[in-house]
Amino acid sequence: MKLGFIGTGKISSSVIAGISKSSINYDKIFISSRNKIISKRLKKRFKKIFIEKDNQNIVDKCSWVFLAVTPKVGEKIIKSLKFKSNQTIISFISTITNSELKKMIKVKADIVRAIPLPPISLMKGPVPIYPPNKKVKNFFNKIGSTIEIKNEKLSTNFWATSGMMASYYEMLKVMSEWLINKGIKREDTQRYITWLFLALSEDAVVNSKKDLKFLVNDSQTPKGLNEQGLKEMKKQKVYKSIVNTLNSIYKRLNKK
């Protein structure tokens, strides 16, 4: 199996890193040279990486093609590429729908939209896909955890929540810097904060079949520190702000 990536940004790099560490059986990975720094770094880091200057060459050589460009670039270049009906085409493009992709690609190939995130490089994290596809599901299950979505409109909700990564890291940064300002070394603060939230996330995954309010209630005691923290953040409408931000991102994704 030959894999091709059109677009060499953060997501492509992360997926390629995950693939290279996984049990996925592939012969070669062809990547575009659009971002020369990233493409050269990938070629140096991983075996079986080949850089192509022409996107059509990637399409011609590969059985699986990953579209990992911005929506504007995608609208410009996809129409001009000649795909084959026996190819599997996976799009990471946030605002181009499956029906729009079909019109651009013009052949009856397997076309799937997927939402991998940077932790896929560690072979971790969920990967929502639409429409359900057994081959693609098995592929991403080897580098993450696939979630099949049967309704494309519902998949937009997952795209919206994926827009909260930077906000999450900013929260970790703010808490870390608070500790640094209290006189603790940066190395110790960042190690503490990142490992703390990793542990909390792993605990949430273990208990993911329960309603998450169980963890909210279980992590606080009457008049305790966590009860105080939760009450104060609710009072300051932090969580309402999160919902408002998600709604704003969702509207952007649905705006044409």
PDB file of C-alpha atoms in Angstrom:
ATOM      1  CA  MET A   1       0.000   0.000   0.000  1.00  0.00           C
ATOM      2  CA  LYS A   2       1.306   3.424  -0.980  1.00  0.00           C
ATOM      3  CA  LEU A   3       0.112   6.464   0.979  1.00  0.00           C
ATOM      4  CA  GLY A   4       0.104  10.042  -0.276  1.00  0.00           C
ATOM      5  CA  PHE A   5      -0.257  13.297   1.661  1.00  0.00           C
ATOM      6  CA  ILE A   6      -1.206  16.494  -0.126  1.00  0.00           C
ATOM      7  CA  GLY A   7      -0.302  19.145   2.396  1.00  0.00           C
ATOM      8  CA  THR A   8       2.499  18.818   4.959  1.00  0.00           C
ATOM      9  CA  GLY A   9       1.328  20.754   7.996  1.00  0.00           C
ATOM     10  CA  LYS A  10       1.002  19.764  11.641  1.00  0.00           C
ATOM     11  CA  ILE A  11      -1.791  17.203  11.124  1.00  0.00           C
ATOM     12  CA  SER A  12      -0.056  15.435   8.230  1.00  0.00           C
ATOM     13  CA  SER A  13       3.180  15.279  10.230  1.00  0.00           C
ATOM     14  CA  SER A  14       1.348  13.868  13.243  1.00  0.00           C
ATOM     15  CA  VAL A  15      -0.505  11.215  11.237  1.00  0.00           C
ATOM     16  CA  ILE A  16       2.694  10.187   9.434  1.00  0.00           C
ATOM     17  CA  ALA A  17       4.513   9.892  12.774  1.00  0.00           C
ATOM     18  CA  GLY A  18       1.707   7.673  14.099  1.00  0.00           C
ATOM     19  CA  ILE A  19       1.726   5.508  10.978  1.00  0.00           C
ATOM     20  CA  SER A  20       5.492   5.065  11.167  1.00  0.00           C
ATOM     21  CA  LYS A  21       5.233   3.761  14.735  1.00  0.00           C
ATOM     22  CA  SER A  22       2.235   1.513  14.066  1.00  0.00           C
ATOM     23  CA  SER A  23       1.639  -1.966  12.650  1.00  0.00           C
ATOM     24  CA  ILE A  24       0.137  -0.518   9.450  1.00  0.00           C
ATOM     25  CA  ASN A  25       1.621  -2.313   6.458  1.00  0.00           C
ATOM     26  CA  TYR A  26       2.661   0.199   3.801  1.00  0.00           C
ATOM     27  CA  ASP A  27       5.359   0.407   1.141  1.00  0.00           C
ATOM     28  CA  LYS A  28       5.991   4.134   0.770  1.00  0.00           C
ATOM     29  CA  ILE A  29       4.632   7.498   1.878  1.00  0.00           C
ATOM     30  CA  PHE A  30       4.652  10.291  -0.691  1.00  0.00           C
ATOM     31  CA  ILE A  31       4.369  13.846   0.617  1.00  0.00           C
ATOM     32  CA  SER A  32       4.066  17.210  -1.079  1.00  0.00           C
ATOM     33  CA  SER A  33       6.910  19.703  -0.932  1.00  0.00           C
ATOM     34  CA  ARG A  34       4.644  22.700  -0.216  1.00  0.00           C
ATOM     35  CA  ASN A  35       6.196  23.160   3.221  1.00  0.00           C
ATOM     36  CA  LYS A  36       9.847  22.449   2.485  1.00  0.00           C
ATOM     37  CA  ILE A  37      11.012  22.606   6.105  1.00  0.00           C
ATOM     38  CA  ILE A  38       8.451  20.076   7.352  1.00  0.00           C
ATOM     39  CA  SER A  39       8.747  17.777   4.325  1.00  0.00           C
ATOM     40  CA  LYS A  40      12.559  17.602   4.636  1.00  0.00           C
ATOM     41  CA  ARG A  41      12.277  16.987   8.361  1.00  0.00           C
ATOM     42  CA  LEU A  42       9.843  14.122   7.788  1.00  0.00           C
ATOM     43  CA  LYS A  43      12.074  12.547   5.145  1.00  0.00           C
ATOM     44  CA  LYS A  44      15.055  12.750   7.493  1.00  0.00           C
ATOM     45  CA  ARG A  45      13.119  11.342  10.439  1.00  0.00           C
ATOM     46  CA  PHE A  46      11.243   8.451   8.841  1.00  0.00           C
ATOM     47  CA  LYS A  47      12.081   5.760   6.329  1.00  0.00           C
ATOM     48  CA  LYS A  48       9.932   5.225   3.236  1.00  0.00           C
ATOM     49  CA  ILE A  49       9.215   8.964   2.865  1.00  0.00           C
ATOM     50  CA  PHE A  50       9.436  10.447  -0.643  1.00  0.00           C
ATOM     51  CA  ILE A  51       8.926  14.116  -1.499  1.00  0.00           C
ATOM     52  CA  GLU A  52       7.013  15.034  -4.656  1.00  0.00           C
ATOM     53  CA  LYS A  53       6.903  18.518  -6.170  1.00  0.00           C
ATOM     54  CA  ASP A  54       3.737  17.783  -8.141  1.00  0.00           C
ATOM     55  CA  ASN A  55       0.506  16.838  -6.348  1.00  0.00           C
ATOM     56  CA  GLN A  56      -0.714  14.880  -9.368  1.00  0.00           C
ATOM     57  CA  ASN A  57       2.303  12.594  -9.044  1.00  0.00           C
ATOM     58  CA  ILE A  58       1.178  11.785  -5.498  1.00  0.00           C
ATOM     59  CA  VAL A  59      -2.330  10.946  -6.708  1.00  0.00           C
ATOM     60  CA  ASP A  60      -0.981   8.800  -9.563  1.00  0.00           C
ATOM     61  CA  LYS A  61       1.315   6.762  -7.297  1.00  0.00           C
ATOM     62  CA  CYS A  62      -0.899   6.139  -4.277  1.00  0.00           C
ATOM     63  CA  SER A  63      -3.827   3.916  -3.385  1.00  0.00           C
ATOM     64  CA  TRP A  64      -4.673   6.085  -0.366  1.00  0.00           C
ATOM     65  CA  VAL A  65      -4.592   9.884  -0.677  1.00  0.00           C
ATOM     66  CA  PHE A  66      -4.876  12.202   2.308  1.00  0.00           C
ATOM     67  CA  LEU A  67      -6.045  15.768   1.678  1.00  0.00           C
ATOM     68  CA  ALA A  68      -4.480  17.919   4.390  1.00  0.00           C
ATOM     69  CA  VAL A  69      -4.593  21.464   3.039  1.00  0.00           C
ATOM     70  CA  THR A  70      -6.535  24.542   4.141  1.00  0.00           C
ATOM     71  CA  PRO A  71     -10.089  24.956   2.777  1.00  0.00           C
ATOM     72  CA  LYS A  72      -9.003  27.773   0.430  1.00  0.00           C
ATOM     73  CA  VAL A  73      -6.143  25.746  -1.007  1.00  0.00           C
ATOM     74  CA  GLY A  74      -8.392  22.682  -1.265  1.00  0.00           C
ATOM     75  CA  GLU A  75     -10.985  24.560  -3.302  1.00  0.00           C
ATOM     76  CA  LYS A  76      -8.240  25.670  -5.685  1.00  0.00           C
ATOM     77  CA  ILE A  77      -6.313  22.456  -6.248  1.00  0.00           C
ATOM     78  CA  ILE A  78      -8.632  19.449  -5.739  1.00  0.00           C
ATOM     79  CA  LYS A  79     -10.693  20.124  -8.880  1.00  0.00           C
ATOM     80  CA  SER A  80      -7.593  20.000 -11.064  1.00  0.00           C
ATOM     81  CA  LEU A  81      -6.374  16.645  -9.744  1.00  0.00           C
ATOM     82  CA  LYS A  82      -7.294  13.406 -11.528  1.00  0.00           C
ATOM     83  CA  PHE A  83      -8.226  10.715  -9.044  1.00  0.00           C
ATOM     84  CA  LYS A  84      -9.002   7.018  -9.651  1.00  0.00           C
ATOM     85  CA  SER A  85     -12.181   5.179  -8.699  1.00  0.00           C
ATOM     86  CA  ASN A  86     -10.220   2.471  -6.848  1.00  0.00           C
ATOM     87  CA  GLN A  87      -8.557   4.952  -4.489  1.00  0.00           C
ATOM     88  CA  THR A  88      -9.367   5.708  -0.857  1.00  0.00           C
ATOM     89  CA  ILE A  89      -9.429   9.462  -0.350  1.00  0.00           C
ATOM     90  CA  ILE A  90      -9.370  10.853   3.174  1.00  0.00           C
ATOM     91  CA  SER A  91      -9.966  14.539   3.797  1.00  0.00           C
ATOM     92  CA  PHE A  92      -8.771  16.435   6.861  1.00  0.00           C
ATOM     93  CA  ILE A  93     -10.286  19.669   5.495  1.00  0.00           C
ATOM     94  CA  SER A  94     -12.656  21.196   8.029  1.00  0.00           C
ATOM     95  CA  THR A  95     -15.189  23.122   5.918  1.00  0.00           C
ATOM     96  CA  ILE A  96     -15.471  21.147   2.661  1.00  0.00           C
ATOM     97  CA  THR A  97     -18.336  18.654   2.974  1.00  0.00           C
ATOM     98  CA  ASN A  98     -18.401  15.133   1.609  1.00  0.00           C
ATOM     99  CA  SER A  99     -20.879  16.065  -1.136  1.00  0.00           C
ATOM    100  CA  GLU A 100     -18.652  18.981  -2.174  1.00  0.00           C
ATOM    101  CA  LEU A 101     -15.620  16.687  -2.256  1.00  0.00           C
ATOM    102  CA  LYS A 102     -17.474  14.237  -4.498  1.00  0.00           C
ATOM    103  CA  LYS A 103     -18.199  17.032  -7.002  1.00  0.00           C
ATOM    104  CA  MET A 104     -14.568  18.156  -6.959  1.00  0.00           C
ATOM    105  CA  ILE A 105     -13.083  14.644  -7.224  1.00  0.00           C
ATOM    106  CA  LYS A 106     -15.534  13.548  -9.949  1.00  0.00           C
ATOM    107  CA  VAL A 107     -14.913   9.792  -9.665  1.00  0.00           C
ATOM    108  CA  LYS A 108     -16.761   7.253  -7.514  1.00  0.00           C
ATOM    109  CA  ALA A 109     -13.943   6.585  -5.076  1.00  0.00           C
ATOM    110  CA  ASP A 110     -14.179   5.916  -1.327  1.00  0.00           C
ATOM    111  CA  ILE A 111     -14.210   9.430   0.126  1.00  0.00           C
ATOM    112  CA  VAL A 112     -14.049   9.821   3.898  1.00  0.00           C
ATOM    113  CA  ARG A 113     -13.689  12.883   6.096  1.00  0.00           C
ATOM    114  CA  ALA A 114     -11.579  12.394   9.241  1.00  0.00           C
ATOM    115  CA  ILE A 115     -10.586  14.530  12.210  1.00  0.00           C
ATOM    116  CA  PRO A 116      -7.238  13.363  13.605  1.00  0.00           C
ATOM    117  CA  LEU A 117      -5.480  15.654  16.086  1.00  0.00           C
ATOM    118  CA  PRO A 118      -1.749  16.098  16.910  1.00  0.00           C
ATOM    119  CA  PRO A 119      -1.628  13.414  19.676  1.00  0.00           C
ATOM    120  CA  ILE A 120      -2.146  10.881  16.860  1.00  0.00           C
ATOM    121  CA  SER A 121       1.649  11.120  16.532  1.00  0.00           C
ATOM    122  CA  LEU A 122       1.755   9.285  19.886  1.00  0.00           C
ATOM    123  CA  MET A 123      -0.840   6.790  18.603  1.00  0.00           C
ATOM    124  CA  LYS A 124      -3.375   8.375  20.951  1.00  0.00           C
ATOM    125  CA  GLY A 125      -6.654  10.189  20.545  1.00  0.00           C
ATOM    126  CA  PRO A 126     -10.063   9.833  18.900  1.00  0.00           C
ATOM    127  CA  VAL A 127     -10.521  10.031  15.123  1.00  0.00           C
ATOM    128  CA  PRO A 128     -14.126  10.765  14.072  1.00  0.00           C
ATOM    129  CA  ILE A 129     -14.811   9.669  10.471  1.00  0.00           C
ATOM    130  CA  TYR A 130     -17.730  10.184   8.077  1.00  0.00           C
ATOM    131  CA  PRO A 131     -19.179   8.219   6.416  1.00  0.00           C
ATOM    132  CA  PRO A 132     -18.557   4.894   8.202  1.00  0.00           C
ATOM    133  CA  ASN A 133     -15.938   2.897   6.320  1.00  0.00           C
ATOM    134  CA  LYS A 134     -14.515  -0.423   7.507  1.00  0.00           C
ATOM    135  CA  LYS A 135     -11.087   0.003   5.866  1.00  0.00           C
ATOM    136  CA  VAL A 136     -10.614   3.522   7.185  1.00  0.00           C
ATOM    137  CA  LYS A 137     -11.901   2.541  10.620  1.00  0.00           C
ATOM    138  CA  ASN A 138      -9.369  -0.305  10.880  1.00  0.00           C
ATOM    139  CA  PHE A 139      -6.603   1.989   9.618  1.00  0.00           C
ATOM    140  CA  PHE A 140      -7.148   4.691  12.251  1.00  0.00           C
ATOM    141  CA  ASN A 141      -7.757   2.132  14.999  1.00  0.00           C
ATOM    142  CA  LYS A 142      -4.093   1.190  14.582  1.00  0.00           C
ATOM    143  CA  ILE A 143      -2.950   4.717  15.432  1.00  0.00           C
ATOM    144  CA  GLY A 144      -5.841   5.949  17.571  1.00  0.00           C
ATOM    145  CA  SER A 145      -9.481   5.246  18.341  1.00  0.00           C
ATOM    146  CA  THR A 146     -11.969   5.593  15.464  1.00  0.00           C
ATOM    147  CA  ILE A 147     -15.445   7.001  16.015  1.00  0.00           C
ATOM    148  CA  GLU A 148     -17.787   6.381  13.066  1.00  0.00           C
ATOM    149  CA  ILE A 149     -20.430   9.051  12.442  1.00  0.00           C
ATOM    150  CA  LYS A 150     -23.469   8.274  10.313  1.00  0.00           C
ATOM    151  CA  ASN A 151     -24.646  11.858   9.848  1.00  0.00           C
ATOM    152  CA  GLU A 152     -22.317  14.469   8.356  1.00  0.00           C
ATOM    153  CA  LYS A 153     -24.095  17.356  10.082  1.00  0.00           C
ATOM    154  CA  LEU A 154     -23.327  15.719  13.397  1.00  0.00           C
ATOM    155  CA  SER A 155     -19.640  15.466  12.457  1.00  0.00           C
ATOM    156  CA  THR A 156     -19.497  19.276  12.447  1.00  0.00           C
ATOM    157  CA  ASN A 157     -19.926  19.154  16.216  1.00  0.00           C
ATOM    158  CA  PHE A 158     -16.705  17.157  16.489  1.00  0.00           C
ATOM    159  CA  TRP A 159     -14.885  19.628  14.232  1.00  0.00           C
ATOM    160  CA  ALA A 160     -16.053  22.418  16.576  1.00  0.00           C
ATOM    161  CA  THR A 161     -14.688  20.735  19.705  1.00  0.00           C
ATOM    162  CA  SER A 162     -11.382  20.079  17.915  1.00  0.00           C
ATOM    163  CA  GLY A 163     -11.006  23.874  17.803  1.00  0.00           C
ATOM    164  CA  MET A 164     -10.447  23.950  21.571  1.00  0.00           C
ATOM    165  CA  MET A 165      -6.948  22.443  21.622  1.00  0.00           C
ATOM    166  CA  ALA A 166      -5.069  25.738  21.877  1.00  0.00           C
ATOM    167  CA  SER A 167      -7.473  26.915  24.600  1.00  0.00           C
ATOM    168  CA  TYR A 168      -6.690  23.798  26.610  1.00  0.00           C
ATOM    169  CA  TYR A 169      -2.933  24.263  26.260  1.00  0.00           C
ATOM    170  CA  GLU A 170      -3.327  27.934  27.208  1.00  0.00           C
ATOM    171  CA  MET A 171      -5.006  26.852  30.446  1.00  0.00           C
ATOM    172  CA  LEU A 172      -2.063  24.577  31.231  1.00  0.00           C
ATOM    173  CA  LYS A 173       0.327  27.432  30.436  1.00  0.00           C
ATOM    174  CA  VAL A 174      -1.544  29.884  32.687  1.00  0.00           C
ATOM    175  CA  MET A 175      -1.515  27.452  35.623  1.00  0.00           C
ATOM    176  CA  SER A 176       2.146  26.659  35.058  1.00  0.00           C
ATOM    177  CA  GLU A 177       3.100  30.336  34.922  1.00  0.00           C
ATOM    178  CA  TRP A 178       1.136  30.969  38.125  1.00  0.00           C
ATOM    179  CA  LEU A 179       3.341  28.425  39.883  1.00  0.00           C
ATOM    180  CA  ILE A 180       6.484  29.908  38.305  1.00  0.00           C
ATOM    181  CA  ASN A 181       5.504  33.333  39.648  1.00  0.00           C
ATOM    182  CA  LYS A 182       5.279  31.736  43.077  1.00  0.00           C
ATOM    183  CA  GLY A 183       8.968  30.861  42.824  1.00  0.00           C
ATOM    184  CA  ILE A 184       8.863  27.290  41.496  1.00  0.00           C
ATOM    185  CA  LYS A 185      11.156  26.222  38.635  1.00  0.00           C
ATOM    186  CA  ARG A 186       9.567  26.075  35.169  1.00  0.00           C
ATOM    187  CA  GLU A 187      10.714  22.479  34.665  1.00  0.00           C
ATOM    188  CA  ASP A 188       8.974  21.369  37.861  1.00  0.00           C
ATOM    189  CA  THR A 189       5.797  23.355  37.257  1.00  0.00           C
ATOM    190  CA  GLN A 190       5.319  22.162  33.688  1.00  0.00           C
ATOM    191  CA  ARG A 191       6.026  18.590  34.679  1.00  0.00           C
ATOM    192  CA  TYR A 192       3.523  18.785  37.521  1.00  0.00           C
ATOM    193  CA  ILE A 193       0.740  20.463  35.519  1.00  0.00           C
ATOM    194  CA  THR A 194       1.061  18.266  32.415  1.00  0.00           C
ATOM    195  CA  TRP A 195       1.265  15.033  34.402  1.00  0.00           C
ATOM    196  CA  LEU A 196      -1.634  16.102  36.626  1.00  0.00           C
ATOM    197  CA  PHE A 197      -3.940  16.680  33.674  1.00  0.00           C
ATOM    198  CA  LEU A 198      -2.727  13.527  31.934  1.00  0.00           C
ATOM    199  CA  ALA A 199      -3.710  11.560  35.045  1.00  0.00           C
ATOM    200  CA  LEU A 200      -7.094  13.304  35.206  1.00  0.00           C
ATOM    201  CA  SER A 201      -7.725  12.576  31.524  1.00  0.00           C
ATOM    202  CA  GLU A 202      -6.789   8.913  31.906  1.00  0.00           C
ATOM    203  CA  ASP A 203      -9.124   8.651  34.905  1.00  0.00           C
ATOM    204  CA  ALA A 204     -11.897  10.223  32.801  1.00  0.00           C
ATOM    205  CA  VAL A 205     -11.279   7.686  30.002  1.00  0.00           C
ATOM    206  CA  VAL A 206     -11.483   4.774  32.441  1.00  0.00           C
ATOM    207  CA  ASN A 207     -14.808   6.154  33.685  1.00  0.00           C
ATOM    208  CA  SER A 208     -16.062   7.322  30.274  1.00  0.00           C
ATOM    209  CA  LYS A 209     -19.076   5.005  30.323  1.00  0.00           C
ATOM    210  CA  LYS A 210     -20.413   6.941  33.288  1.00  0.00           C
ATOM    211  CA  ASP A 211     -21.938  10.403  33.084  1.00  0.00           C
ATOM    212  CA  LEU A 212     -19.069  12.889  33.480  1.00  0.00           C
ATOM    213  CA  LYS A 213     -20.962  14.618  36.290  1.00  0.00           C
ATOM    214  CA  PHE A 214     -19.920  11.588  38.379  1.00  0.00           C
ATOM    215  CA  LEU A 215     -16.298  12.736  38.146  1.00  0.00           C
ATOM    216  CA  VAL A 216     -17.286  16.337  38.883  1.00  0.00           C
ATOM    217  CA  ASN A 217     -19.068  15.274  42.068  1.00  0.00           C
ATOM    218  CA  ASP A 218     -16.532  12.633  43.056  1.00  0.00           C
ATOM    219  CA  SER A 219     -13.575  15.052  42.844  1.00  0.00           C
ATOM    220  CA  GLN A 220     -14.894  17.533  45.413  1.00  0.00           C
ATOM    221  CA  THR A 221     -15.744  17.463  49.096  1.00  0.00           C
ATOM    222  CA  PRO A 222     -18.034  19.847  51.007  1.00  0.00           C
ATOM    223  CA  LYS A 223     -16.188  23.136  51.676  1.00  0.00           C
ATOM    224  CA  GLY A 224     -13.084  21.650  50.030  1.00  0.00           C
ATOM    225  CA  LEU A 225     -10.656  23.261  47.587  1.00  0.00           C
ATOM    226  CA  ASN A 226     -12.217  21.706  44.478  1.00  0.00           C
ATOM    227  CA  GLU A 227     -15.699  22.797  45.514  1.00  0.00           C
ATOM    228  CA  GLN A 228     -14.375  26.342  45.898  1.00  0.00           C
ATOM    229  CA  GLY A 229     -12.617  26.243  42.528  1.00  0.00           C
ATOM    230  CA  LEU A 230     -15.700  24.962  40.720  1.00  0.00           C
ATOM    231  CA  LYS A 231     -18.051  27.480  42.353  1.00  0.00           C
ATOM    232  CA  GLU A 232     -15.796  30.427  41.576  1.00  0.00           C
ATOM    233  CA  MET A 233     -15.303  29.425  37.929  1.00  0.00           C
ATOM    234  CA  LYS A 234     -19.065  28.925  37.529  1.00  0.00           C
ATOM    235  CA  LYS A 235     -19.674  32.323  39.125  1.00  0.00           C
ATOM    236  CA  GLN A 236     -17.270  33.893  36.630  1.00  0.00           C
ATOM    237  CA  LYS A 237     -19.156  32.103  33.825  1.00  0.00           C
ATOM    238  CA  VAL A 238     -16.053  30.283  32.584  1.00  0.00           C
ATOM    239  CA  TYR A 239     -18.079  27.292  31.406  1.00  0.00           C
ATOM    240  CA  LYS A 240     -20.691  29.434  29.681  1.00  0.00           C
ATOM    241  CA  SER A 241     -17.805  31.065  27.850  1.00  0.00           C
ATOM    242  CA  ILE A 242     -16.687  27.621  26.637  1.00  0.00           C
ATOM    243  CA  VAL A 243     -20.181  26.897  25.285  1.00  0.00           C
ATOM    244  CA  ASN A 244     -20.305  30.317  23.592  1.00  0.00           C
ATOM    245  CA  THR A 245     -16.928  29.677  21.953  1.00  0.00           C
ATOM    246  CA  LEU A 246     -18.031  26.259  20.712  1.00  0.00           C
ATOM    247  CA  ASN A 247     -21.182  27.819  19.239  1.00  0.00           C
ATOM    248  CA  SER A 248     -19.086  30.466  17.501  1.00  0.00           C
ATOM    249  CA  ILE A 249     -16.743  27.872  15.969  1.00  0.00           C
ATOM    250  CA  TYR A 250     -19.756  25.763  14.956  1.00  0.00           C
ATOM    251  CA  LYS A 251     -21.331  28.737  13.148  1.00  0.00           C
ATOM    252  CA  ARG A 252     -18.079  29.350  11.281  1.00  0.00           C
ATOM    253  CA  LEU A 253     -17.933  25.732  10.163  1.00  0.00           C
ATOM    254  CA  ASN A 254     -21.479  25.938   8.816  1.00  0.00           C
ATOM    255  CA  LYS A 255     -21.009  29.308   7.129  1.00  0.00           C
ATOM    256  CA  LYS A 256     -20.516  29.197   3.368  1.00  0.00           C
TER     257      LYS A 256
END
